[in-house]
Amino acid sequence: MRQLKKWKCAVCGEEIIEGQVFTFYSKGPVHWECLERELSGKVYKDADLAALLRLDHFLHEGIVLAKELEYLAQGEAAKERIREIRKQLEVLAAKLTNEITSK
C-alpha cells in the first residue's frame, strides 16, 4: 500500500491528505474549501474571478482523478501518459491559482 502525503492547511490548520482537493498558494497548502472561504468576499463581487475559481477547482479535481487513475493503471506506458497529463494539469492549476490569489 502506498503512503499518502500529508500537509497542514495554512488557513484552518487541519491536516490535508493526498486525495483531497487542495492547492498551494502564497501562504502554503490549503484545503479547497478554505481557499474558497478566504476568497468569498472577492468572488461574489467579481464574476470573472468566480469563473476562474470554478475553472481552477475543475483542474484540481482533474489532478486528484489523474493520481487515482495512475495508481489503478497496470501498464507502465499508461501510467506514464497519465503522469504526464497530471503534471500538465498541475502546471496549469498552479498558474491559475497564483493569478486568482494575487488579485
Coordinates of N, CA and C in Angstrom, one line a residue:
M1 N 0.9 -1.2 0.0 CA 0.0 0.0 0.0 C 0.9 1.2 0.0
R2 N 0.5 2.2 -0.8 CA 1.3 3.4 -0.9 C 1.0 4.4 0.3
Q3 N 2.0 5.2 0.7 CA 1.9 6.2 1.7 C 1.3 7.4 1.1
L4 N 0.3 8.0 1.8 CA -0.3 9.2 1.3 C 0.4 10.4 1.9
K5 N 0.7 11.4 1.1 CA 1.3 12.6 1.6 C 0.3 13.4 2.4
K6 N 0.9 14.2 3.4 CA 0.0 15.0 4.2 C 0.7 16.3 4.4
W7 N -0.2 17.4 4.5 CA 0.3 18.7 4.7 C -0.6 19.4 5.8
K8 N -0.3 20.5 6.3 CA -1.1 21.3 7.2 C -1.7 22.5 6.5
C9 N -3.0 22.7 6.6 CA -3.6 23.8 5.9 C -3.2 25.1 6.5
A10 N -2.8 26.0 5.6 CA -2.4 27.3 6.0 C -3.5 28.2 6.6
V11 N -4.7 27.8 6.3 CA -5.9 28.6 6.7 C -6.5 28.1 8.0
C12 N -6.9 26.8 8.0 CA -7.5 26.3 9.2 C -6.6 25.5 10.1
G13 N -5.4 25.1 9.7 CA -4.5 24.4 10.5 C -4.7 22.9 10.6
E14 N -5.8 22.4 9.9 CA -6.1 21.0 9.9 C -5.3 20.3 8.9
E15 N -5.3 19.0 8.9 CA -4.5 18.1 8.0 C -5.1 18.0 6.7
I16 N -4.3 18.1 5.6 CA -4.7 17.9 4.3 C -4.0 16.5 3.9
I17 N -4.8 15.6 3.3 CA -4.4 14.3 3.0 C -4.4 14.2 1.5
E18 N -3.4 13.7 0.9 CA -3.4 13.4 -0.6 C -4.6 12.7 -1.0
G19 N -5.3 13.2 -2.0 CA -6.5 12.6 -2.5 C -7.7 13.6 -2.3
Q20 N -7.4 14.5 -1.3 CA -8.4 15.6 -1.1 C -8.1 16.7 -2.2
V21 N -9.2 17.5 -2.5 CA -9.0 18.6 -3.4 C -8.4 19.7 -2.6
F22 N -7.1 20.1 -3.0 CA -6.4 21.2 -2.3 C -5.5 21.9 -3.3
T23 N -4.9 22.9 -2.8 CA -3.9 23.6 -3.7 C -2.8 24.2 -2.8
F24 N -1.8 24.8 -3.4 CA -0.8 25.6 -2.8 C -0.9 27.0 -3.2
Y25 N -0.7 27.9 -2.3 CA -0.7 29.3 -2.7 C 0.3 30.0 -1.9
S26 N 0.4 31.4 -1.9 CA 1.5 32.1 -1.3 C 1.6 31.8 0.2
K27 N 0.5 31.4 0.9 CA 0.6 31.1 2.3 C 0.9 29.7 2.6
G28 N 0.9 28.8 1.6 CA 1.2 27.4 1.7 C 0.1 26.5 1.2
P29 N 0.0 25.2 1.7 CA -1.0 24.3 1.2 C -2.4 24.7 1.9
V30 N -3.5 24.5 1.1 CA -4.8 25.0 1.6 C -5.8 24.0 1.1
H31 N -6.8 23.6 2.0 CA -8.0 22.9 1.5 C -8.7 23.8 0.5
W32 N -9.3 23.2 -0.5 CA -10.0 24.0 -1.5 C -11.1 24.8 -0.8
E33 N -11.8 24.2 0.1 CA -12.9 24.9 0.8 C -12.4 26.1 1.6
C34 N -11.3 25.9 2.2 CA -10.7 27.1 3.0 C -10.3 28.2 2.0
L35 N -9.8 27.9 0.9 CA -9.4 28.9 -0.1 C -10.7 29.6 -0.6
E36 N -11.7 28.8 -0.9 CA -13.0 29.5 -1.3 C -13.5 30.4 -0.3
R37 N -13.5 29.9 1.0 CA -14.0 30.8 2.1 C -13.2 32.1 2.2
E38 N -11.8 32.0 2.0 CA -11.0 33.1 2.1 C -11.2 34.1 1.0
L39 N -11.5 33.6 -0.2 CA -11.8 34.5 -1.4 C -13.2 34.9 -1.6
S40 N -14.1 34.4 -0.7 CA -15.5 34.6 -1.0 C -15.9 36.0 -1.1
G41 N -15.4 36.9 -0.3 CA -15.7 38.3 -0.4 C -15.4 38.9 -1.7
K42 N -14.3 38.5 -2.3 CA -13.9 39.0 -3.6 C -14.7 38.3 -4.7
V43 N -14.9 37.0 -4.6 CA -15.6 36.2 -5.7 C -17.0 36.7 -5.9
Y44 N -17.7 37.0 -4.8 CA -19.1 37.4 -5.0 C -19.3 38.8 -5.6
K45 N -18.2 39.5 -5.7 CA -18.2 40.9 -6.3 C -17.7 40.9 -7.7
D46 N -17.1 39.8 -8.1 CA -16.3 39.7 -9.4 C -16.7 38.4 -10.1
A47 N -17.5 38.5 -11.1 CA -18.0 37.4 -11.9 C -16.8 36.7 -12.6
D48 N -15.8 37.5 -13.1 CA -14.7 36.9 -13.8 C -13.8 36.1 -12.8
L49 N -13.6 36.6 -11.6 CA -12.9 35.8 -10.6 C -13.6 34.6 -10.2
A50 N -14.9 34.6 -10.1 CA -15.7 33.5 -9.8 C -15.6 32.4 -10.9
A51 N -15.6 32.8 -12.1 CA -15.5 31.9 -13.2 C -14.1 31.2 -13.2
L52 N -13.1 32.0 -13.0 CA -11.7 31.5 -12.9 C -11.5 30.5 -11.7
L53 N -12.1 30.8 -10.6 CA -12.1 30.0 -9.4 C -12.7 28.6 -9.7
R54 N -13.9 28.6 -10.4 CA -14.5 27.4 -10.8 C -13.7 26.5 -11.7
L55 N -13.0 27.2 -12.7 CA -12.1 26.5 -13.6 C -11.0 25.9 -12.8
D56 N -10.4 26.7 -11.9 CA -9.3 26.2 -11.1 C -9.7 25.0 -10.3
H57 N -10.9 25.0 -9.7 CA -11.4 23.8 -9.0 C -11.5 22.6 -9.9
F58 N -12.0 22.8 -11.1 CA -12.0 21.7 -12.1 C -10.7 21.1 -12.3
L59 N -9.7 22.0 -12.5 CA -8.3 21.5 -12.7 C -7.8 20.7 -11.6
H60 N -8.1 21.1 -10.3 CA -7.6 20.4 -9.2 C -8.3 19.1 -9.0
E61 N -9.6 19.0 -9.3 CA -10.3 17.7 -9.3 C -9.7 16.8 -10.3
G62 N -9.3 17.3 -11.5 CA -8.6 16.5 -12.5 C -7.3 15.9 -12.0
I63 N -6.6 16.7 -11.2 CA -5.3 16.2 -10.7 C -5.6 15.0 -9.7
V64 N -6.6 15.2 -8.9 CA -6.9 14.1 -8.0 C -7.3 12.8 -8.8
L65 N -8.1 13.0 -9.8 CA -8.6 11.9 -10.6 C -7.4 11.2 -11.3
A66 N -6.5 12.0 -11.8 CA -5.3 11.5 -12.5 C -4.4 10.7 -11.6
K67 N -4.3 11.1 -10.3 CA -3.5 10.4 -9.4 C -4.2 9.0 -9.1
E68 N -5.5 9.0 -9.0 CA -6.2 7.8 -8.8 C -6.0 6.8 -10.0
L69 N -6.1 7.4 -11.2 CA -6.0 6.6 -12.4 C -4.6 6.1 -12.6
E70 N -3.6 6.9 -12.2 CA -2.2 6.5 -12.3 C -2.0 5.3 -11.4
Y71 N -2.6 5.3 -10.2 CA -2.4 4.2 -9.3 C -3.2 2.9 -9.8
L72 N -4.3 3.1 -10.5 CA -5.1 2.0 -11.0 C -4.5 1.4 -12.3
A73 N -3.9 2.2 -13.1 CA -3.4 1.7 -14.4 C -2.3 0.6 -14.1
Q74 N -2.3 -0.4 -15.0 CA -1.4 -1.5 -14.8 C -0.2 -1.4 -15.6
G75 N -0.3 -1.0 -16.9 CA 0.8 -0.9 -17.8 C 1.6 0.4 -17.5
E76 N 2.9 0.2 -17.7 CA 3.8 1.4 -17.5 C 3.6 2.5 -18.5
A77 N 3.3 2.1 -19.7 CA 3.0 3.2 -20.7 C 1.8 4.0 -20.3
A78 N 0.7 3.4 -19.9 CA -0.5 4.1 -19.4 C -0.2 4.9 -18.2
K79 N 0.5 4.4 -17.3 CA 0.9 5.1 -16.1 C 1.7 6.4 -16.4
E80 N 2.7 6.2 -17.3 CA 3.5 7.4 -17.7 C 2.7 8.4 -18.4
R81 N 1.7 8.0 -19.3 CA 0.9 9.0 -20.0 C 0.0 9.8 -19.0
I82 N -0.6 9.0 -18.1 CA -1.4 9.7 -17.1 C -0.6 10.7 -16.2
R83 N 0.6 10.2 -15.9 CA 1.6 11.1 -15.1 C 1.9 12.4 -15.8
E84 N 2.2 12.3 -17.2 CA 2.4 13.4 -18.0 C 1.3 14.4 -18.0
I85 N 0.1 13.9 -18.2 CA -1.1 14.7 -18.2 C -1.3 15.4 -16.8
R86 N -1.1 14.6 -15.7 CA -1.3 15.1 -14.4 C -0.3 16.3 -14.2
K87 N 0.9 16.1 -14.6 CA 1.9 17.2 -14.4 C 1.5 18.5 -15.2
Q88 N 0.9 18.3 -16.4 CA 0.5 19.4 -17.2 C -0.7 20.1 -16.4
L89 N -1.6 19.3 -15.9 CA -2.7 19.9 -15.1 C -2.1 20.7 -13.9
E90 N -1.1 20.1 -13.2 CA -0.5 20.8 -12.1 C 0.1 22.1 -12.4
V91 N 0.7 22.2 -13.6 CA 1.3 23.5 -14.0 C 0.2 24.5 -14.3
L92 N -0.8 24.1 -15.0 CA -1.9 25.0 -15.3 C -2.6 25.4 -14.0
A93 N -2.9 24.5 -13.1 CA -3.6 24.8 -11.9 C -2.7 25.8 -11.0
A94 N -1.4 25.5 -11.0 CA -0.6 26.4 -10.2 C -0.6 27.9 -10.7
K95 N -0.5 28.0 -12.0 CA -0.5 29.3 -12.6 C -1.9 30.0 -12.4
L96 N -3.0 29.3 -12.5 CA -4.3 29.9 -12.3 C -4.5 30.2 -10.9
T97 N -4.1 29.4 -9.9 CA -4.2 29.6 -8.5 C -3.5 30.9 -8.2
N98 N -2.3 31.0 -8.7 CA -1.5 32.2 -8.4 C -2.1 33.5 -8.9
E99 N -2.7 33.4 -10.1 CA -3.4 34.5 -10.7 C -4.6 34.9 -9.9
I100 N -5.3 33.9 -9.4 CA -6.5 34.2 -8.7 C -6.2 34.8 -7.3
T101 N -5.3 34.2 -6.6 CA -5.0 34.6 -5.2 C -4.2 35.9 -5.2
S102 N -3.6 36.3 -6.3 CA -2.8 37.6 -6.2 C -3.6 38.8 -6.6
K103 N -4.9 38.6 -6.9 CA -5.8 39.7 -7.3 C -6.3 40.5 -6.0

